[in-house]
Short mmCIF file of C-alpha atoms and ligand atoms in Angstrom, two decimals:
data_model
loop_
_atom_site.label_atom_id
_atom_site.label_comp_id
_atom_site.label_asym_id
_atom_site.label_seq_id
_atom_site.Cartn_x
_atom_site.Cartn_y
_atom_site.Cartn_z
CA UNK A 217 -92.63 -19.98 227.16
CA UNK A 218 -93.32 -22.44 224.52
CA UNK A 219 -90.16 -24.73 223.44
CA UNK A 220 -89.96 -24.16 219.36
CA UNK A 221 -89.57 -27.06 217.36
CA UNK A 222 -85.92 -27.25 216.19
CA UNK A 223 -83.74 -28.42 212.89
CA UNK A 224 -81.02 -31.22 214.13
CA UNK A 225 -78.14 -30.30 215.45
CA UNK A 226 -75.24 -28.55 212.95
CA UNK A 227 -72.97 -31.49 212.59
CA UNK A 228 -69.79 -29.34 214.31
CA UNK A 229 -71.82 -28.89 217.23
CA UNK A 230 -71.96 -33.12 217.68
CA UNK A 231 -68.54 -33.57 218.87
CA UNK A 232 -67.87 -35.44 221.99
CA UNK A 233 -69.02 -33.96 225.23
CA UNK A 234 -69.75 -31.03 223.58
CA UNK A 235 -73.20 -29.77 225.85
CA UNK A 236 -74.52 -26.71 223.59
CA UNK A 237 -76.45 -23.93 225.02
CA UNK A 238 -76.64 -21.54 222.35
CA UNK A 239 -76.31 -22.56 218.45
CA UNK A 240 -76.23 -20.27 215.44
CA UNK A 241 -77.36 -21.93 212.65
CA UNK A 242 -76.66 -20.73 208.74
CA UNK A 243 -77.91 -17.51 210.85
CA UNK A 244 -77.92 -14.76 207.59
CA UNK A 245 -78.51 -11.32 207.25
CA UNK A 246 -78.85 -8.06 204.90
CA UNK A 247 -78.59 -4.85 205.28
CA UNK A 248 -80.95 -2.55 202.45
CA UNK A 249 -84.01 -3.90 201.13
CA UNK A 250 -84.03 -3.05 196.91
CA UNK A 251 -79.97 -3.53 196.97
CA UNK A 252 -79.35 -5.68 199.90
CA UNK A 253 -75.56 -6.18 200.98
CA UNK A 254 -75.02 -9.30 202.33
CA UNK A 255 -73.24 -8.53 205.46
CA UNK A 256 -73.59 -12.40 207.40
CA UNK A 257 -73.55 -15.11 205.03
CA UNK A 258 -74.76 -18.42 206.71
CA UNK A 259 -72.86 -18.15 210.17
CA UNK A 260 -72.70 -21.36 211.95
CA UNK A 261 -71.50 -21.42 215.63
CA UNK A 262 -71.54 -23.31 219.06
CA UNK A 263 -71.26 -22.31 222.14
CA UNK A 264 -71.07 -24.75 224.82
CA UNK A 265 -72.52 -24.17 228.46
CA UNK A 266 -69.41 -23.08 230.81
CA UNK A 267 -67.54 -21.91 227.65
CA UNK A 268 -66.06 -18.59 226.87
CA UNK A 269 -66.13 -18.22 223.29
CA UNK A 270 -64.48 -15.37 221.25
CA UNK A 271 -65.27 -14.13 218.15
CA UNK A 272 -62.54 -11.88 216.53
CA UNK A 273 -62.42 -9.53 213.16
CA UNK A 274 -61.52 -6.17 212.35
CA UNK A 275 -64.24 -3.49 212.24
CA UNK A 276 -67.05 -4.03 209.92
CA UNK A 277 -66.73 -7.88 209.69
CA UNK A 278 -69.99 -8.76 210.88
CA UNK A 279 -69.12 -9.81 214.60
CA UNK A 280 -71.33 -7.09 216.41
CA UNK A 281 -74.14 -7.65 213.68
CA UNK A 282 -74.12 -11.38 214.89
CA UNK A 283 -74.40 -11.00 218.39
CA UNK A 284 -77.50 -8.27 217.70
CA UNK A 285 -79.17 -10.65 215.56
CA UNK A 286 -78.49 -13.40 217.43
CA UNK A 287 -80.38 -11.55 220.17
CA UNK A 288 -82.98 -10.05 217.71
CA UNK A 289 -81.82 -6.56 218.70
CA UNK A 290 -80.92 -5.73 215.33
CA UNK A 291 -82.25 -2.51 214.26
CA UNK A 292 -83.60 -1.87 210.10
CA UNK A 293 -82.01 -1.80 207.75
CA UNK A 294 -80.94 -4.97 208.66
CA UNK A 295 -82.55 -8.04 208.53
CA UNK A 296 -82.71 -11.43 209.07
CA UNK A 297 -82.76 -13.35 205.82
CA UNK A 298 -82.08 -17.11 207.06
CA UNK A 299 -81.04 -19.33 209.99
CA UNK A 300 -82.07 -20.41 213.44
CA UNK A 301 -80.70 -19.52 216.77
CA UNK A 302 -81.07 -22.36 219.37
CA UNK A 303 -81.03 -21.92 222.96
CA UNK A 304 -81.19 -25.04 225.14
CA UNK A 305 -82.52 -24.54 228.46
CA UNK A 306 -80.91 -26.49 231.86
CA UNK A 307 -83.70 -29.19 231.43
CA UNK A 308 -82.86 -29.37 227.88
CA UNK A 309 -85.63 -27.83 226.41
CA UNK A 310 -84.55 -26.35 223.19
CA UNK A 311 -86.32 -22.77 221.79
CA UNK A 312 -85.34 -20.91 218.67
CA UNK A 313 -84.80 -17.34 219.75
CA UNK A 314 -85.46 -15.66 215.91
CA UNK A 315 -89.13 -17.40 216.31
CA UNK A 316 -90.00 -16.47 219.74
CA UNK A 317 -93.15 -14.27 220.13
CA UNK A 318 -92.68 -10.99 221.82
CA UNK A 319 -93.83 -12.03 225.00
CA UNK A 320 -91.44 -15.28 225.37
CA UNK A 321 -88.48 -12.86 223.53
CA UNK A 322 -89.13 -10.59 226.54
CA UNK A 323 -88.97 -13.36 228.48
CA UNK A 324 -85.99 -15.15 227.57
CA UNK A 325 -84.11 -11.79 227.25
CA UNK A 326 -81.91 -11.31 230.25
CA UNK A 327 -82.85 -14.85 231.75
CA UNK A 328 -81.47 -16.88 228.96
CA UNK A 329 -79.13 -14.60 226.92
CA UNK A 330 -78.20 -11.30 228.25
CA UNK A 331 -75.92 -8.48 226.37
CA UNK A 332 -73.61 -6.44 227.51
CA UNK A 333 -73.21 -3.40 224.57
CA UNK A 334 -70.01 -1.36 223.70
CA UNK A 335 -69.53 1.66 225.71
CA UNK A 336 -70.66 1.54 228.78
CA UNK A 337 -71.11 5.22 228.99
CA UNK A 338 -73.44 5.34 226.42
CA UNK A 339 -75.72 1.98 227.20
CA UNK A 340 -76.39 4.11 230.80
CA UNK A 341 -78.67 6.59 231.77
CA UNK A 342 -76.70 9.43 232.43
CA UNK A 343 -79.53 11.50 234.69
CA UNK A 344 -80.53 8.34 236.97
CA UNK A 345 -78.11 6.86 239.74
CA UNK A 346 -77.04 3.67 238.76
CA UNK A 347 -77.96 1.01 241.42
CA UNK A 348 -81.41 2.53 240.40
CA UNK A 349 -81.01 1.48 236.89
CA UNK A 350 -79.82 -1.98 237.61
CA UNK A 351 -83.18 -2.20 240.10
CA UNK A 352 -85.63 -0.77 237.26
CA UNK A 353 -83.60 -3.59 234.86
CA UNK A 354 -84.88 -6.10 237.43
CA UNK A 355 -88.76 -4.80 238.46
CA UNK A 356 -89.06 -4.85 234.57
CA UNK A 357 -88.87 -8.45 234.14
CA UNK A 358 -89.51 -9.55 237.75
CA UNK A 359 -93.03 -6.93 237.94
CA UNK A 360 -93.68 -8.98 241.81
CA UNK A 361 -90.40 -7.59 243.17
CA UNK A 362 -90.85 -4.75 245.50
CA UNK A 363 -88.77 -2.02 244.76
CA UNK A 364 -86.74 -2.00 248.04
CA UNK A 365 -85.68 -5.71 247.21
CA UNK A 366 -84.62 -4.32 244.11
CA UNK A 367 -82.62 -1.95 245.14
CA UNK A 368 -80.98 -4.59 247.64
CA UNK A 369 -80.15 -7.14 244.42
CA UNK A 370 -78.76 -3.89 242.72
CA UNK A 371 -76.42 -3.34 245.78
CA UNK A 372 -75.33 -7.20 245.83
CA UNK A 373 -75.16 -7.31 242.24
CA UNK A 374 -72.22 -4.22 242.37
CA UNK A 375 -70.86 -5.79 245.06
CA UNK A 376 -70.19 -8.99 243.25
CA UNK A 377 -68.72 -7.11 240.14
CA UNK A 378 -65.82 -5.17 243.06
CA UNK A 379 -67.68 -1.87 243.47
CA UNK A 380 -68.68 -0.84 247.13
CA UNK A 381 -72.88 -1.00 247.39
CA UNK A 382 -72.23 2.60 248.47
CA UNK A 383 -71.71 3.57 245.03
CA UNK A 384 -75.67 2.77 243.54
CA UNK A 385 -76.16 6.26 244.52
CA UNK A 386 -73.56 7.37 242.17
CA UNK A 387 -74.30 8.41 238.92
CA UNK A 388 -72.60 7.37 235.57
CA UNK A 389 -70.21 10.39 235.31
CA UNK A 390 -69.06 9.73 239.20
CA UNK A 391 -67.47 6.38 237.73
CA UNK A 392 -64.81 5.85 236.09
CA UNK A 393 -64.47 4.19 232.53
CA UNK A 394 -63.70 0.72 233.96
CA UNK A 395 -66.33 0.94 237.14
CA UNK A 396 -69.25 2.00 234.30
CA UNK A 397 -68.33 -0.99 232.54
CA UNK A 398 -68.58 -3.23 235.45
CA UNK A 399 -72.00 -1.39 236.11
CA UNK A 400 -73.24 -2.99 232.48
CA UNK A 401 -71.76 -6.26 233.20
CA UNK A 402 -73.67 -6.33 237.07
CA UNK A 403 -76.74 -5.54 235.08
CA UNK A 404 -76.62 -8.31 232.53
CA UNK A 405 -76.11 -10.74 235.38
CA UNK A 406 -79.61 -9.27 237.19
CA UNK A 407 -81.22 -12.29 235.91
CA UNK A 408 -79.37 -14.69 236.06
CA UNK A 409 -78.63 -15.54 232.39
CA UNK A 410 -77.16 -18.75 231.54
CA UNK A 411 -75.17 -17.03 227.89
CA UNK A 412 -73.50 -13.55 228.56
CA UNK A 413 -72.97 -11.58 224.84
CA UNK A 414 -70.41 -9.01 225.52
CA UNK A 415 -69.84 -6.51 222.65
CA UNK A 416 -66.21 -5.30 222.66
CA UNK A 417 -66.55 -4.54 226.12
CA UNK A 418 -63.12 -3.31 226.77
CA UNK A 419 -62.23 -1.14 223.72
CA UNK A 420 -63.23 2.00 225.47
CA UNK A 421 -60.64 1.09 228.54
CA UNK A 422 -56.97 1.17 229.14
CA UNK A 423 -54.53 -2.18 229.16
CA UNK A 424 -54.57 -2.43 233.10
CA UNK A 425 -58.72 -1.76 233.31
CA UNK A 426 -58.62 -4.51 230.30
CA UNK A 427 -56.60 -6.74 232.01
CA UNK A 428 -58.90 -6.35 235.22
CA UNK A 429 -62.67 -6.58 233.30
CA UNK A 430 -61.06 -9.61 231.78
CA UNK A 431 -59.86 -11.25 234.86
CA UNK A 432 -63.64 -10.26 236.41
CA UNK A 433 -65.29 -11.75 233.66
CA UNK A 434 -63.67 -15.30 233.82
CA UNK A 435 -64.19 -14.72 237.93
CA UNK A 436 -67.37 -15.00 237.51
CA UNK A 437 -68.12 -17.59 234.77
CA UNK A 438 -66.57 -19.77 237.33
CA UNK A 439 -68.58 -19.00 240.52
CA UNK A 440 -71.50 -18.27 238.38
CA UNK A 441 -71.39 -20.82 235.84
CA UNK A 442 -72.93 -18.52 232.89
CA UNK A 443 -71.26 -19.16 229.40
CA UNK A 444 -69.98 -16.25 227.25
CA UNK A 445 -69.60 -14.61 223.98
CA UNK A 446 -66.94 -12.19 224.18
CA UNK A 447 -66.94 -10.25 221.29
CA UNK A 448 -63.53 -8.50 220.48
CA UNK A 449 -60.86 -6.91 217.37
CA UNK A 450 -58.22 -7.60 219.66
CA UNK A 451 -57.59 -11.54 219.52
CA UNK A 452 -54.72 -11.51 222.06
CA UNK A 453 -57.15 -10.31 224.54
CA UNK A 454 -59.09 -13.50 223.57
CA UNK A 455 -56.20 -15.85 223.95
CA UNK A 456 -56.64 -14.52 227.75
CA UNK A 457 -59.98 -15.37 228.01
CA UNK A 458 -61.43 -17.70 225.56
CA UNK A 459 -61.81 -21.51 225.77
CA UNK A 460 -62.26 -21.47 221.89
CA UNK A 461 -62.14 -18.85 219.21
CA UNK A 462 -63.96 -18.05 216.15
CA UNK A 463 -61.81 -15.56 213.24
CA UNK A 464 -64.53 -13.78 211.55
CA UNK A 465 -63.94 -12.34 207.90
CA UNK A 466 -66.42 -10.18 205.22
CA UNK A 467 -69.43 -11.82 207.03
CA UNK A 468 -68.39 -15.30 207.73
CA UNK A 469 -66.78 -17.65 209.83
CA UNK A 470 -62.62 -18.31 208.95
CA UNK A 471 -61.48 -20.11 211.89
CA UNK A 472 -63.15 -21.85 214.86
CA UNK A 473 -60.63 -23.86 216.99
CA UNK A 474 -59.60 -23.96 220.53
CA UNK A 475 -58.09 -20.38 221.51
CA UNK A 476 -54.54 -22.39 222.54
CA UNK A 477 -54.42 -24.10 219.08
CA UNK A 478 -55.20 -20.66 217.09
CA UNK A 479 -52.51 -19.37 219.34
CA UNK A 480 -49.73 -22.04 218.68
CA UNK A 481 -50.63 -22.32 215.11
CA UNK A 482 -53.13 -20.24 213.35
CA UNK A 483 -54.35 -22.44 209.77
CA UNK A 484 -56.27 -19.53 208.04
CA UNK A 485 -53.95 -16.86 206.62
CA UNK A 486 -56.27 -13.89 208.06
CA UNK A 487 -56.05 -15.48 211.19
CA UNK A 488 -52.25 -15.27 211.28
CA UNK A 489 -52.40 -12.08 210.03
CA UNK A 490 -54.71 -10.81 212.93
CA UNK A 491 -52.76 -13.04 215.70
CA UNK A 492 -49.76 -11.01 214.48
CA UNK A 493 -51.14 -7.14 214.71
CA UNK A 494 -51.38 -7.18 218.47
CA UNK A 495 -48.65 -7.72 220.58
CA UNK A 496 -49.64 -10.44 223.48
CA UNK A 497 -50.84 -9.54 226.86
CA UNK A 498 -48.17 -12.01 228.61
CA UNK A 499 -45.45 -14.52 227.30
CA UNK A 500 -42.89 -14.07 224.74
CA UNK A 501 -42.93 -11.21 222.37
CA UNK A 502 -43.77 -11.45 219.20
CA UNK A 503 -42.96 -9.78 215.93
CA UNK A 504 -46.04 -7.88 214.56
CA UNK A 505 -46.64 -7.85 211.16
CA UNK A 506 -50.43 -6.50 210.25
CA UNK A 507 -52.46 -7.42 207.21
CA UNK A 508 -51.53 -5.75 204.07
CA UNK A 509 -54.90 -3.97 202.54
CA UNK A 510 -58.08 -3.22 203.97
CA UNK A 511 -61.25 -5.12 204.26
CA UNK A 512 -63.66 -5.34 201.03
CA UNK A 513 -66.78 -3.87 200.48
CA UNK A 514 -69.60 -6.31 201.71
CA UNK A 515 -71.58 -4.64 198.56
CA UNK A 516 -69.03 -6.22 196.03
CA UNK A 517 -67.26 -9.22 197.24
CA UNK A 518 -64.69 -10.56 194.93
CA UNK A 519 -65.44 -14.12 193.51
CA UNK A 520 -63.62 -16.79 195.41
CA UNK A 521 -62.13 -16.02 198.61
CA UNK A 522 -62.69 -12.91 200.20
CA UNK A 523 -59.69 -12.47 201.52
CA UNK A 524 -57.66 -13.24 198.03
CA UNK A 525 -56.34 -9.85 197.54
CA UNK A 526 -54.58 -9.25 200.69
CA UNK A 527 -53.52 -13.13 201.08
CA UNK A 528 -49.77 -13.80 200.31
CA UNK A 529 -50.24 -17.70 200.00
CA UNK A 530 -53.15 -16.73 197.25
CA UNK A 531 -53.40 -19.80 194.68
CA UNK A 532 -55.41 -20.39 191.38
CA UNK A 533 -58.25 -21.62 193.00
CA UNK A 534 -58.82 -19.08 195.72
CA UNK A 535 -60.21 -16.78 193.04
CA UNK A 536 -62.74 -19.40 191.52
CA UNK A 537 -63.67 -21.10 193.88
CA UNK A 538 -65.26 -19.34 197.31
CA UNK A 539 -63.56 -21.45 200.51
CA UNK A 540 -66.29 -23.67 202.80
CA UNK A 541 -65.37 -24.53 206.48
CA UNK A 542 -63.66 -27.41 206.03
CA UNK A 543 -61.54 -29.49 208.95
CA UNK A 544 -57.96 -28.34 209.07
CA UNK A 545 -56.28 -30.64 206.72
CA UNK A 546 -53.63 -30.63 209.09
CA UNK A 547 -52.16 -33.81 210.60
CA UNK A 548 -52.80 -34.12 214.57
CA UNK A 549 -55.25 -31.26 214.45
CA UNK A 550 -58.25 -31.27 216.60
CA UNK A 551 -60.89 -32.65 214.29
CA UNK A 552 -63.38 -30.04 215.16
CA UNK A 553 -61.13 -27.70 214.33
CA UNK A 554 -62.31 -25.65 211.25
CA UNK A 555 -61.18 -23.72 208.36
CA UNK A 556 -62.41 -22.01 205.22
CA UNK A 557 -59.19 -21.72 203.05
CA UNK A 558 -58.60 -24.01 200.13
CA UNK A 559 -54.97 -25.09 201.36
CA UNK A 560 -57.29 -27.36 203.57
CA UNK A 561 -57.97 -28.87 200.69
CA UNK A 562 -55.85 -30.77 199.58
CA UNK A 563 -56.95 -31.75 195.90
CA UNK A 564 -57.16 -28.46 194.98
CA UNK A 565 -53.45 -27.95 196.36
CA UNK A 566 -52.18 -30.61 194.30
CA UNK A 567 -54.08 -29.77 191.46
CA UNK A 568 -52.38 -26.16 192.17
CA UNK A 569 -48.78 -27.94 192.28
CA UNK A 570 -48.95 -25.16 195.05
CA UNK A 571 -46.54 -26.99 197.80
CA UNK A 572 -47.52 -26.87 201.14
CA UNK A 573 -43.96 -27.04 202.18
CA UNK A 574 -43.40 -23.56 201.10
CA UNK A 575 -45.54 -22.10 203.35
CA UNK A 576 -45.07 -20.77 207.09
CA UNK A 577 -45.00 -23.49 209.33
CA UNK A 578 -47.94 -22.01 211.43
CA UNK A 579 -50.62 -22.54 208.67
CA UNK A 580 -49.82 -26.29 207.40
CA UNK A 581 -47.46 -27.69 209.99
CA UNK A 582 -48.38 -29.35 212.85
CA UNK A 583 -48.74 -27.37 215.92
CA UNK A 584 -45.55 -27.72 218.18
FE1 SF4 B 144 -55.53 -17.33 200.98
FE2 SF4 B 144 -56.61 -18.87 199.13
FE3 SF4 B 144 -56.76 -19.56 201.70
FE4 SF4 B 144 -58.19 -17.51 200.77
S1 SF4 B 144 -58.42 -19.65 200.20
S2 SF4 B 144 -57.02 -17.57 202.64
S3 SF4 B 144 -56.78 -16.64 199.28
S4 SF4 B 144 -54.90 -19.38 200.45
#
């Protein structure tokens, strides 16, 4: 495979000891080709190697169009208008994978970034047994293995996700939701892939199977090393899981920031609002409040913010003027914390008059 050459580094992705393995870059794309709506809007993100980063939204925000285009599975109408997606390699060669030929995309899929898609039931064959399936996943991109060996890896592989090797003769509808799931996730890891892109891969399942994929999942990042994309509406789950955690709104990035900081103190207002419409796996209770509205359409985005009309803290400005990542303005923050939302900028607050003291200590206080 031949290393791409590559843009420098997004200036986030620079901080110290950060050790990137996959970076989206301005990564943009339509859907429609006369009347295209924008639906990702120059996405910039970092994950480094041994992290688990989540990436939260409610339906339709763009989060599962990322991860597809991000692995250049997206299927027309959309399309890719803009943007790079880095990989760097363990020897630190670097390879963009929207430039890749088909041969080294082949290649890298499943070896470098492997995805594990929403409903398990539906990602598997239903008419083949399964430990089959996982050993056809591997003789595709390893054509010298024998398929006996296969069939062996297939058998270690479900043992090292908890189900018994006796069940590869089992076929999907023999498993339950949670064990089909696990199936998906012992595929991905045929290969050995150093990123892991997991789709909502426990909306289908109950709280306890949740709570178990979950604890699985960060099992194995740690005897296995892979990092991971977990892809998810429900941002307590993430608070479980996630090192750091990216808020996704109308196509773009709200909030990146380490999942305990977003936690404590959330700075964007959507990202308050979503912390609040789930009640948390463990800890405290908390009161849940929702987010007033719905969504807007990608096709007509308000000027300004796109989340103006369902903001309470809503200023002047936030319907000129459309909100850039920015640091969190916030004293003590992490400085590689980010927001888009102008009360992270403060000139345009004082301009407003609008007083920062007036608003719930999460956003603009520091963290306690
Ligand atoms: Fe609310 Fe304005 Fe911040 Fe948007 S920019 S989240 S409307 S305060």
């Amino acid at each position: 495979m031949s290393a791409q050459p590559v843009s420098p580094a997004a200036p986030h992705a620079r901080g110290r000891g950060a050790d990137p393995v996959l970076e989206i870059r301005n990564l943009s794309v339509d859907y429609g080709y006369d009347e295209p709506t924008h639906v990702l809007r120059q996405v910039s993100l970092t994950l480094n190697r041994g992290e688990v980063l989540g990436l939260a939204g409610e339906s339709g925000c763009g989060k599962s169009t990322l991860a597809y285009a991000a692995t250049r599975l997206l299927p027309p109408p959309g399309l890719i208008t803009g943007g790079e997606v880095i990989f760097t390699d363990r020897d630190g060669t670097q390879r963009d994978i929207l430039t890749l030929d088909d041969r080294a995309l082949r290649a890298s899929r499943w070896q470098d970034l492997a995805i594990v898609f929403q409903g398990a039931m539906n990602s598997l064959n239903p008419v083949h047994r399964i430990g089959r399936q996982i050993a056809d996943a591997i003789t595709a991109h390893r054509p010298g293995m024998k398929k006996p060996e296969a069939l062996e890896k297939a058998a270690e592989l479900l043992d090292l996700v908890g189900i018994n090797p006796d069940r590869a003769r089992d076929y999907p509808h023999q498993l339950s939701g949670g064990m089909r799931q696990r199936v998906m996730i012992a595929m991905a890891l045929a290969l050995d892939p150093q990123v892991l892109i997991m789709d909502e891969p426990t909306t289908a399942l109950d709280v306890v199977m949740q709570r178990q994929i979950v604890e699985q999942i960060a099992d194995l990042r740690e005897r296995l090393g892979f990092s991971v994309v977990f892809i998810t509406h429900d941002v307590s789950l993430l608070i479980e899981i996630a090192d750091r955690i990216a808020i996704m709104y109308a196509g773009e990035i709200v909030e990146d920031a380490a999942a305990l900081d977003v936690y404590r103190a959330p700075r964007h207002p959507y990202a308050d609002g979503l912390l609040h419409s789930f009640p948390p796996l463990r800890g405290p209770r908390r009161e849940l409040g929702g987010i007033p509205g719905s969504p807007p359409d990608l096709a007509s985005l308000p000027t300004g913010c796109p989340f103006r009309d369902r903001c309470a803290h809503a200023f002047d400005a936030c319907a000129a003027i459309q909100p850039e990542l920015v640091p969190s303005a916030v004293p003590g923050d992490d400085p590689a914390r980010r927001v888009a939302c102008h009360l992270h900028t403060p000139a345009l607050v004082e301009a407003a008059g609008f007083s920062p003291r007036l608003l719930p200590p999460a956003l603009t206080h520091p963290a306690p």
